[in-house]
């Protein structure tokens, strides 16, 4: 029969092909080849690949043959051969894995190992690295370190300063230069509008004459990195310029040169930073307005998109100053911008920027003042203005001032600057003697000034500020999308101390104006009451005020207010102690207040659940808060509270009141017996002389008691008659079949 294709496919299986030696077979590594050729490997019993895969059991018992008999001799020979073979293999492996006890890298290939050992022997011996002398290393570091070079740790720098005794040496001056650069850079980086008055004396404490190049480079770098602080940097430069004008002149020179280079290479970012700094220096009168006008004419002479953007940003900062000091030139600039806008050759974005600038001018630069009030640190008489122009050819930036140079007259220059610093900051020794007298005079002047200002203080009796505040709060609440946005906006409103109650009242009034209660107002009140204790006290005061005037509310506002305070109580935004204001009885409550209490507690049950609310009511720590809501002083008030809570479906809250009312008669009787026993004890302790007077007056008292008893009896009868009349009138009013008119028979008679 012919073979089936299935058998042919089995004969061509990948397992069969793997046994054949094909040219694509992976070659064996040379290490294995060398190991297979070793004499120890040749002595071991050879095995075929198929036999390697075969495993033998270590069970010494002979295996049964096909006939069922046990052949002992072949199995013994096989076990012995297996043991001998395994022992030989283990010996070969041990010999193969143990490296020789010699230096170098062990390699199983003998020839390669010998060649490697020969090459390592020819190498030169390694010389150990000698330990460096700290003094030599320090001297080498001092001589090689330059400005902007390697960082020296402070501890190492301090050690170097201690070891150098000669202050006129180059090494000491280099260390002092690095310290000066670090100090100036740190002071400029941390200056703000709030701490500028404290930073200026520290800045004058450094040698600014020697480090004027460091100052200019540091302040220009800081201003370009954070343009929002440009007014602060301009203010501190204005103060420094009054005492050291050469620093202000050097800074303006470098700014002009930097603007020229940036304008030539079309660097818009650098031009924006430079023109902004020049604008604020112009506002501080450090540089003349002629420089600003020339920059504007250059930017608008052949306008491009970038130049117009730079000019618009420049005019936003310096426009208010130019409108005051050079109104004609300012009008020319705006005419040029209007002409560019009417031509329509620029993009929509640039047109919009020009329109925004015209709107800022129309608003009189209210958001872009020339100088902020807290940055007006220099008087007009003390200010020094530099008249440097944009097209000057003799501008020297003095780049060498930023590099360390050895000064042979270092100590003399330091003494000179010390005298200048003492003149600028004032000497402590001289001012200390007359300090007490000046302080007394200053205190008197301040007291007089405060008294005058108090007399001149304007008091607003028309509540205009309060009305404006309430309008702002109302519009903020109505314009918010969610409660988080509302809280954020309301927090930004500046409130004077004691005005928190106005915000709380406005929240409640806005809540009462809604047709149904909105949780938005409750969430806002909860957030404010949990932010600060002042807000929580304001909402507590609002609860007391609204409960006392609850009779003025209509039904819908009353419901909204009750749900609002129910939300605050359920979220613990409002202290439960405010419930002590409520006294639930017939005399101290009205229909409106009872409706308020009903809606309040129903909302609390919906939020907390009846069990949690009952636990809160029965908490002994909160017992005094609920004394008015669950009264126990009078049985009449107790019954009223029980009936009220039962009628609104919260009778489970009155279990303690019911027990108290059930035990009230026994408590009253025990109290009466205690009082009678105390009276009898006091009467029995009387003397014999008083007994006669008591006996003589007993007849009078007995007659009085009889009259009292008769009066009390008559009172009881009259009260019974009144009750019977009331019951009859009620039954008559309730029974529909009974008529008021007499029957016909009585009429005939």
Short mmCIF file of C-alpha atoms in Angstrom, two decimals, residues 7-458:
data_model
loop_
_atom_site.label_atom_id
_atom_site.label_comp_id
_atom_site.label_asym_id
_atom_site.label_seq_id
_atom_site.Cartn_x
_atom_site.Cartn_y
_atom_site.Cartn_z
CA UNK A 7 3.19 9.52 7.60
CA UNK A 8 5.28 11.57 5.17
CA UNK A 9 4.55 14.73 7.19
CA UNK A 10 5.57 12.93 10.37
CA UNK A 11 8.85 11.88 8.87
CA UNK A 12 9.57 15.52 8.03
CA UNK A 13 8.89 16.83 11.54
CA UNK A 14 11.16 19.51 12.99
CA UNK A 15 12.44 17.04 15.57
CA UNK A 16 13.83 14.72 12.86
CA UNK A 17 15.41 17.62 10.97
CA UNK A 18 17.11 18.93 14.09
CA UNK A 19 19.14 15.74 14.36
CA UNK A 20 20.60 16.15 10.90
CA UNK A 21 23.70 18.31 10.62
CA UNK A 22 22.59 21.16 8.41
CA UNK A 23 24.89 24.07 7.47
CA UNK A 24 22.60 26.52 9.37
CA UNK A 25 23.20 24.79 12.68
CA UNK A 26 24.58 26.98 15.43
CA UNK A 27 28.31 26.32 15.93
CA UNK A 28 29.57 25.27 19.27
CA UNK A 29 31.62 27.68 21.34
CA UNK A 30 35.39 27.22 21.41
CA UNK A 31 35.27 26.69 25.15
CA UNK A 32 33.05 23.67 24.81
CA UNK A 33 35.13 22.40 21.90
CA UNK A 34 38.26 22.62 23.95
CA UNK A 35 36.58 20.95 26.87
CA UNK A 36 35.31 18.10 24.70
CA UNK A 37 38.87 17.53 23.41
CA UNK A 38 40.42 17.38 26.85
CA UNK A 39 41.96 14.01 27.89
CA UNK A 40 39.78 13.79 31.01
CA UNK A 41 36.70 14.00 28.82
CA UNK A 42 37.97 11.27 26.46
CA UNK A 43 38.46 8.83 29.30
CA UNK A 44 34.86 9.12 30.46
CA UNK A 45 32.40 6.66 28.92
CA UNK A 46 31.00 8.01 25.66
CA UNK A 47 27.31 8.49 25.25
CA UNK A 48 25.12 9.08 22.26
CA UNK A 49 22.69 12.00 22.24
CA UNK A 50 19.76 9.65 22.56
CA UNK A 51 21.32 8.00 25.53
CA UNK A 52 21.94 11.31 27.23
CA UNK A 53 18.24 11.98 27.23
CA UNK A 54 17.52 8.62 28.81
CA UNK A 55 17.17 8.66 32.60
CA UNK A 56 17.69 5.84 35.00
CA UNK A 57 15.96 5.20 38.22
CA UNK A 58 18.04 5.07 41.34
CA UNK A 59 15.96 2.26 42.71
CA UNK A 60 18.39 -0.66 43.36
CA UNK A 61 15.66 -3.23 42.85
CA UNK A 62 15.92 -5.04 39.48
CA UNK A 63 13.34 -4.25 36.83
CA UNK A 64 11.02 -7.07 35.73
CA UNK A 65 11.53 -8.59 32.26
CA UNK A 66 8.86 -9.33 29.68
CA UNK A 67 8.56 -12.92 30.80
CA UNK A 68 7.91 -11.77 34.33
CA UNK A 69 11.22 -13.10 35.72
CA UNK A 70 13.86 -10.91 37.24
CA UNK A 71 17.29 -10.80 35.58
CA UNK A 72 19.78 -9.74 38.23
CA UNK A 73 23.07 -9.81 36.30
CA UNK A 74 22.37 -7.11 33.66
CA UNK A 75 20.91 -4.74 36.21
CA UNK A 76 23.94 -5.11 38.46
CA UNK A 77 26.28 -4.34 35.55
CA UNK A 78 24.21 -1.34 34.56
CA UNK A 79 24.19 0.06 38.10
CA UNK A 80 27.92 -0.42 38.47
CA UNK A 81 28.61 1.27 35.13
CA UNK A 82 26.29 4.08 36.07
CA UNK A 83 28.02 4.60 39.40
CA UNK A 84 31.48 4.51 37.81
CA UNK A 85 30.41 6.87 35.05
CA UNK A 86 28.86 9.34 37.45
CA UNK A 87 31.92 9.24 39.67
CA UNK A 88 34.21 9.89 36.68
CA UNK A 89 32.04 12.74 35.49
CA UNK A 90 31.95 14.34 38.94
CA UNK A 91 35.72 14.14 39.15
CA UNK A 92 36.10 15.71 35.74
CA UNK A 93 33.69 18.50 36.65
CA UNK A 94 35.53 19.22 39.89
CA UNK A 95 38.83 19.36 38.06
CA UNK A 96 37.32 21.52 35.38
CA UNK A 97 35.64 24.06 37.72
CA UNK A 98 38.45 24.58 40.22
CA UNK A 99 40.67 27.43 38.97
CA UNK A 100 44.38 27.11 39.46
CA UNK A 101 45.82 28.74 42.54
CA UNK A 102 47.66 31.55 40.77
CA UNK A 103 47.22 35.21 39.99
CA UNK A 104 45.47 36.40 36.84
CA UNK A 105 42.29 35.36 35.06
CA UNK A 106 41.68 31.66 34.68
CA UNK A 107 40.87 30.44 31.19
CA UNK A 108 40.09 26.80 30.28
CA UNK A 109 42.07 27.21 27.04
CA UNK A 110 45.69 26.56 27.97
CA UNK A 111 47.33 28.40 25.10
CA UNK A 112 45.14 31.47 25.48
CA UNK A 113 45.68 31.50 29.22
CA UNK A 114 49.44 31.39 28.82
CA UNK A 115 49.40 34.20 26.28
CA UNK A 116 47.31 36.38 28.59
CA UNK A 117 49.62 35.74 31.54
CA UNK A 118 52.60 36.69 29.38
CA UNK A 119 50.99 39.99 28.33
CA UNK A 120 50.05 40.88 31.93
CA UNK A 121 53.59 40.19 33.05
CA UNK A 122 54.96 42.62 30.45
CA UNK A 123 52.80 45.48 31.78
CA UNK A 124 54.32 48.16 34.00
CA UNK A 125 53.48 47.89 37.72
CA UNK A 126 50.69 50.17 39.01
CA UNK A 127 52.05 52.99 41.13
CA UNK A 128 49.78 53.91 44.10
CA UNK A 129 48.29 57.46 43.97
CA UNK A 130 50.08 59.71 46.44
CA UNK A 131 47.99 61.66 48.96
CA UNK A 132 47.67 65.37 48.13
CA UNK A 133 48.71 68.04 50.55
CA UNK A 134 45.65 70.14 51.58
CA UNK A 135 47.66 73.36 51.52
CA UNK A 136 48.95 72.69 48.00
CA UNK A 137 45.49 71.76 46.77
CA UNK A 138 44.01 74.92 48.29
CA UNK A 139 46.66 77.14 46.73
CA UNK A 140 46.11 75.50 43.35
CA UNK A 141 42.34 75.99 43.64
CA UNK A 142 42.68 79.65 44.60
CA UNK A 143 44.94 80.40 41.67
CA UNK A 144 42.79 78.55 39.14
CA UNK A 145 39.28 79.65 40.25
CA UNK A 146 37.70 82.41 38.20
CA UNK A 147 34.38 84.22 38.26
CA UNK A 148 31.66 81.74 37.34
CA UNK A 149 34.02 78.81 37.87
CA UNK A 150 33.80 75.82 40.16
CA UNK A 151 31.57 75.94 43.21
CA UNK A 152 33.38 76.15 46.55
CA UNK A 153 31.43 74.72 49.49
CA UNK A 154 30.90 77.16 52.36
CA UNK A 155 32.80 75.05 54.89
CA UNK A 156 35.78 74.79 52.59
CA UNK A 157 35.62 78.52 51.80
CA UNK A 158 35.54 79.32 55.52
CA UNK A 159 38.57 77.10 56.13
CA UNK A 160 40.43 78.83 53.30
CA UNK A 161 39.63 82.26 54.75
CA UNK A 162 40.87 81.22 58.18
CA UNK A 163 44.17 79.96 56.82
CA UNK A 164 44.89 83.14 54.86
CA UNK A 165 46.24 85.86 57.16
CA UNK A 166 47.43 88.41 54.58
CA UNK A 167 44.31 90.39 53.54
CA UNK A 168 46.16 92.19 50.75
CA UNK A 169 47.06 88.93 49.03
CA UNK A 170 45.48 87.82 45.78
CA UNK A 171 43.96 84.71 47.34
CA UNK A 172 42.09 86.67 50.02
CA UNK A 173 40.82 89.25 47.50
CA UNK A 174 39.52 86.45 45.28
CA UNK A 175 37.61 84.92 48.18
CA UNK A 176 36.22 88.34 49.13
CA UNK A 177 35.18 88.90 45.50
CA UNK A 178 33.27 85.60 45.40
CA UNK A 179 31.56 86.46 48.68
CA UNK A 180 30.60 89.94 47.40
CA UNK A 181 29.10 88.49 44.21
CA UNK A 182 27.12 85.92 46.14
CA UNK A 183 25.81 88.49 48.64
CA UNK A 184 24.69 91.03 46.01
CA UNK A 185 23.00 88.34 43.96
CA UNK A 186 21.16 86.96 46.99
CA UNK A 187 19.91 90.37 48.14
CA UNK A 188 18.57 91.26 44.70
CA UNK A 189 16.86 87.91 44.28
CA UNK A 190 14.93 88.18 47.55
CA UNK A 191 13.84 91.84 47.31
CA UNK A 192 10.08 92.52 47.10
CA UNK A 193 7.79 95.51 47.57
CA UNK A 194 7.19 94.53 51.21
CA UNK A 195 10.83 94.07 52.29
CA UNK A 196 12.55 96.63 50.06
CA UNK A 197 13.11 99.02 52.98
CA UNK A 198 14.94 96.29 54.88
CA UNK A 199 16.99 95.12 51.89
CA UNK A 200 18.37 98.57 50.96
CA UNK A 201 20.52 98.99 54.13
CA UNK A 202 21.91 95.48 53.67
CA UNK A 203 22.71 96.29 50.05
CA UNK A 204 24.58 99.46 51.04
CA UNK A 205 26.46 97.35 53.57
CA UNK A 206 28.27 95.65 50.68
CA UNK A 207 30.98 97.41 48.68
CA UNK A 208 28.82 98.56 45.75
CA UNK A 209 31.59 100.71 44.27
CA UNK A 210 33.80 97.67 43.80
CA UNK A 211 30.87 95.46 42.83
CA UNK A 212 28.89 97.90 40.63
CA UNK A 213 29.41 95.64 37.64
CA UNK A 214 28.12 92.69 39.67
CA UNK A 215 25.11 94.73 40.76
CA UNK A 216 24.16 95.76 37.21
CA UNK A 217 24.55 92.27 35.82
CA UNK A 218 22.61 90.67 38.67
CA UNK A 219 19.69 93.12 38.56
CA UNK A 220 19.39 92.91 34.76
CA UNK A 221 19.39 89.13 34.92
CA UNK A 222 16.76 89.09 37.71
CA UNK A 223 14.54 91.58 35.86
CA UNK A 224 14.63 89.57 32.64
CA UNK A 225 13.74 86.41 34.54
CA UNK A 226 10.79 87.98 36.45
CA UNK A 227 9.39 91.03 34.68
CA UNK A 228 6.58 91.38 37.21
CA UNK A 229 9.16 92.67 39.75
CA UNK A 230 10.48 95.37 37.40
CA UNK A 231 8.94 98.24 39.47
CA UNK A 232 10.72 96.89 42.56
CA UNK A 233 14.10 96.70 40.79
CA UNK A 234 13.59 100.21 39.40
CA UNK A 235 12.76 101.53 42.89
CA UNK A 236 15.85 99.99 44.49
CA UNK A 237 17.99 101.35 41.62
CA UNK A 238 16.51 104.82 42.18
CA UNK A 239 17.56 104.71 45.83
CA UNK A 240 21.07 103.50 44.97
CA UNK A 241 21.32 106.16 42.24
CA UNK A 242 20.77 108.97 44.76
CA UNK A 243 23.84 107.93 46.74
CA UNK A 244 26.01 106.35 44.02
CA UNK A 245 25.11 107.92 40.64
CA UNK A 246 27.79 106.01 38.76
CA UNK A 247 25.84 102.78 39.33
CA UNK A 248 22.66 104.23 37.79
CA UNK A 249 24.60 105.56 34.80
CA UNK A 250 26.30 102.21 34.23
CA UNK A 251 22.97 100.37 34.39
CA UNK A 252 21.31 102.68 31.85
CA UNK A 253 24.32 102.37 29.54
CA UNK A 254 24.16 98.59 29.61
CA UNK A 255 20.40 98.65 29.00
CA UNK A 256 20.79 100.90 25.95
CA UNK A 257 23.54 98.72 24.47
CA UNK A 258 21.53 95.59 25.17
CA UNK A 259 18.47 97.09 23.44
CA UNK A 260 20.56 98.00 20.38
CA UNK A 261 21.92 94.48 20.03
CA UNK A 262 18.52 92.85 20.58
CA UNK A 263 16.87 95.20 18.04
CA UNK A 264 19.47 94.39 15.39
CA UNK A 265 19.11 90.61 15.80
CA UNK A 266 15.27 90.76 16.13
CA UNK A 267 15.25 89.37 19.68
CA UNK A 268 11.74 90.32 20.78
CA UNK A 269 11.97 88.82 24.31
CA UNK A 270 15.12 90.77 25.19
CA UNK A 271 13.67 93.97 23.70
CA UNK A 272 10.52 93.61 25.79
CA UNK A 273 12.49 93.09 29.01
CA UNK A 274 14.89 95.97 28.29
CA UNK A 275 12.20 98.48 27.31
CA UNK A 276 10.13 97.57 30.38
CA UNK A 277 13.11 98.25 32.66
CA UNK A 278 13.85 101.55 30.88
CA UNK A 279 10.18 102.56 31.21
CA UNK A 280 10.17 102.07 34.99
CA UNK A 281 13.54 103.81 35.36
CA UNK A 282 11.97 106.72 33.46
CA UNK A 283 9.02 106.70 35.86
CA UNK A 284 11.50 106.87 38.77
CA UNK A 285 13.35 109.84 37.17
CA UNK A 286 16.57 107.84 36.87
CA UNK A 287 16.73 108.46 33.12
CA UNK A 288 15.29 111.31 31.03
CA UNK A 289 12.05 110.91 29.06
CA UNK A 290 13.93 111.76 25.86
CA UNK A 291 15.36 108.23 25.82
CA UNK A 292 11.86 106.75 25.99
CA UNK A 293 10.60 108.95 23.15
CA UNK A 294 13.53 108.03 20.90
CA UNK A 295 12.87 104.35 21.52
CA UNK A 296 9.22 104.84 20.56
CA UNK A 297 10.10 106.73 17.37
CA UNK A 298 12.56 103.99 16.42
CA UNK A 299 9.97 101.26 16.96
CA UNK A 300 7.17 103.08 15.10
CA UNK A 301 9.29 104.56 12.29
CA UNK A 302 9.14 101.40 10.18
CA UNK A 303 6.56 99.38 12.04
CA UNK A 304 6.40 95.61 12.05
CA UNK A 305 4.28 93.22 14.06
CA UNK A 306 6.99 92.74 16.69
CA UNK A 307 8.00 96.40 16.90
CA UNK A 308 4.37 97.48 17.38
CA UNK A 309 3.95 94.89 20.12
CA UNK A 310 7.09 96.17 21.89
CA UNK A 311 5.95 99.79 21.49
CA UNK A 312 2.48 99.03 22.90
CA UNK A 313 3.97 97.26 25.92
CA UNK A 314 6.39 100.13 26.43
CA UNK A 315 3.56 102.71 26.28
CA UNK A 316 1.51 100.78 28.85
CA UNK A 317 4.31 101.26 31.38
CA UNK A 318 5.51 104.78 30.53
CA UNK A 319 2.38 106.32 28.98
CA UNK A 320 1.08 107.87 32.21
CA UNK A 321 4.47 109.51 32.86
CA UNK A 322 4.72 110.87 29.31
CA UNK A 323 1.16 112.22 29.49
CA UNK A 324 2.22 114.34 32.48
CA UNK A 325 5.75 115.37 31.49
CA UNK A 326 5.69 115.38 27.67
CA UNK A 327 2.08 115.64 26.60
CA UNK A 328 2.86 116.89 23.05
CA UNK A 329 5.21 114.03 22.23
CA UNK A 330 2.74 111.61 23.81
CA UNK A 331 0.00 112.85 21.45
CA UNK A 332 2.33 112.35 18.52
CA UNK A 333 2.94 108.74 19.53
CA UNK A 334 -0.79 108.01 19.73
CA UNK A 335 -1.40 109.73 16.40
CA UNK A 336 1.19 107.45 14.84
CA UNK A 337 -0.50 104.41 16.37
CA UNK A 338 -3.90 105.62 15.11
CA UNK A 339 -2.48 106.03 11.61
CA UNK A 340 -1.03 102.49 11.70
CA UNK A 341 -4.39 101.19 12.89
CA UNK A 342 -6.30 102.92 10.07
CA UNK A 343 -3.94 101.62 7.41
CA UNK A 344 -5.02 98.05 8.22
CA UNK A 345 -1.75 96.44 7.12
CA UNK A 346 -1.20 94.64 10.42
CA UNK A 347 -2.75 91.50 11.83
CA UNK A 348 -5.92 91.40 13.87
CA UNK A 349 -3.98 90.51 16.99
CA UNK A 350 -1.80 93.64 16.72
CA UNK A 351 -4.83 95.80 15.96
CA UNK A 352 -6.50 94.51 19.10
CA UNK A 353 -3.39 95.38 21.15
CA UNK A 354 -3.49 98.98 19.88
CA UNK A 355 -7.21 99.24 20.67
CA UNK A 356 -6.55 97.98 24.18
CA UNK A 357 -3.85 100.65 24.59
CA UNK A 358 -6.32 103.36 23.55
CA UNK A 359 -8.81 102.03 26.09
CA UNK A 360 -6.13 102.13 28.81
CA UNK A 361 -5.41 105.73 27.87
CA UNK A 362 -9.13 106.50 28.00
CA UNK A 363 -9.27 105.03 31.54
CA UNK A 364 -6.34 107.31 32.50
CA UNK A 365 -3.97 104.42 33.23
CA UNK A 366 -5.80 103.45 36.41
CA UNK A 367 -4.35 99.91 36.27
CA UNK A 368 -0.88 101.08 35.14
CA UNK A 369 0.23 103.89 37.49
CA UNK A 370 3.73 105.32 36.99
CA UNK A 371 4.92 104.48 40.51
CA UNK A 372 3.12 102.46 43.16
CA UNK A 373 2.62 104.26 46.50
CA UNK A 374 4.74 101.76 48.42
CA UNK A 375 7.63 102.23 45.97
CA UNK A 376 7.86 106.03 46.21
CA UNK A 377 11.08 106.00 48.25
CA UNK A 378 12.96 109.00 46.84
CA UNK A 379 12.07 112.68 47.02
CA UNK A 380 12.12 114.71 43.82
CA UNK A 381 14.85 116.95 45.21
CA UNK A 382 17.22 114.05 45.88
CA UNK A 383 16.74 112.26 42.55
CA UNK A 384 19.53 112.37 39.96
CA UNK A 385 18.46 112.03 36.30
CA UNK A 386 20.85 110.82 33.59
CA UNK A 387 20.47 112.20 30.06
CA UNK A 388 21.86 109.32 28.02
CA UNK A 389 20.54 109.00 24.47
CA UNK A 390 19.91 106.03 22.27
CA UNK A 391 22.34 107.02 19.49
CA UNK A 392 25.35 107.92 21.65
CA UNK A 393 28.57 106.43 20.33
CA UNK A 394 30.70 106.80 23.46
CA UNK A 395 28.74 104.36 25.64
CA UNK A 396 31.11 102.18 27.66
CA UNK A 397 29.57 99.15 29.38
CA UNK A 398 32.78 98.45 31.38
CA UNK A 399 32.71 94.69 30.98
CA UNK A 400 35.90 94.39 32.99
CA UNK A 401 34.01 95.29 36.17
CA UNK A 402 32.46 91.82 36.27
CA UNK A 403 35.81 89.99 36.36
CA UNK A 404 38.12 89.67 39.37
CA UNK A 405 41.24 91.80 39.32
CA UNK A 406 43.89 92.12 41.97
CA UNK A 407 43.79 95.51 43.70
CA UNK A 408 47.09 96.56 45.29
CA UNK A 409 45.25 99.25 47.32
CA UNK A 410 42.52 96.94 48.50
CA UNK A 411 42.63 97.85 52.20
CA UNK A 412 42.61 101.61 51.51
CA UNK A 413 39.62 101.31 49.18
CA UNK A 414 37.77 99.26 51.75
CA UNK A 415 38.35 101.95 54.36
CA UNK A 416 37.10 104.64 51.98
CA UNK A 417 33.91 102.71 51.28
CA UNK A 418 33.47 102.18 55.01
CA UNK A 419 33.40 105.97 55.45
CA UNK A 420 30.87 106.29 52.59
CA UNK A 421 28.71 103.58 54.13
CA UNK A 422 28.79 105.29 57.51
CA UNK A 423 27.72 108.52 55.85
CA UNK A 424 24.84 106.82 53.98
CA UNK A 425 23.54 104.60 56.79
CA UNK A 426 24.59 106.76 59.74
CA UNK A 427 27.05 105.88 62.51
CA UNK A 428 25.58 103.87 65.35
CA UNK A 429 27.90 105.35 67.97
CA UNK A 430 26.99 108.98 67.24
CA UNK A 431 23.30 108.31 66.91
CA UNK A 432 23.18 106.24 70.10
CA UNK A 433 23.83 109.25 72.36
CA UNK A 434 21.05 111.43 71.08
CA UNK A 435 18.77 108.51 70.30
CA UNK A 436 16.74 108.71 73.48
CA UNK A 437 16.01 112.45 73.09
CA UNK A 438 15.03 112.07 69.44
CA UNK A 439 12.84 109.07 70.23
CA UNK A 440 10.93 111.08 72.86
CA UNK A 441 10.37 113.93 70.41
CA UNK A 442 9.27 111.49 67.73
CA UNK A 443 6.81 109.82 70.11
CA UNK A 444 5.25 113.17 70.95
CA UNK A 445 5.02 114.11 67.29
CA UNK A 446 3.42 110.78 66.43
CA UNK A 447 0.88 111.17 69.25
CA UNK A 448 -0.02 114.68 68.08
CA UNK A 449 -0.26 113.50 64.49
CA UNK A 450 -2.53 110.61 65.51
CA UNK A 451 -4.81 112.95 67.44
CA UNK A 452 -5.06 115.31 64.47
CA UNK A 453 -5.80 112.44 62.09
CA UNK A 454 -8.48 111.13 64.43
CA UNK A 455 -10.19 114.52 64.42
CA UNK A 456 -9.95 114.74 60.65
CA UNK A 457 -11.28 111.21 60.12
CA UNK A 458 -14.45 111.21 58.04
#
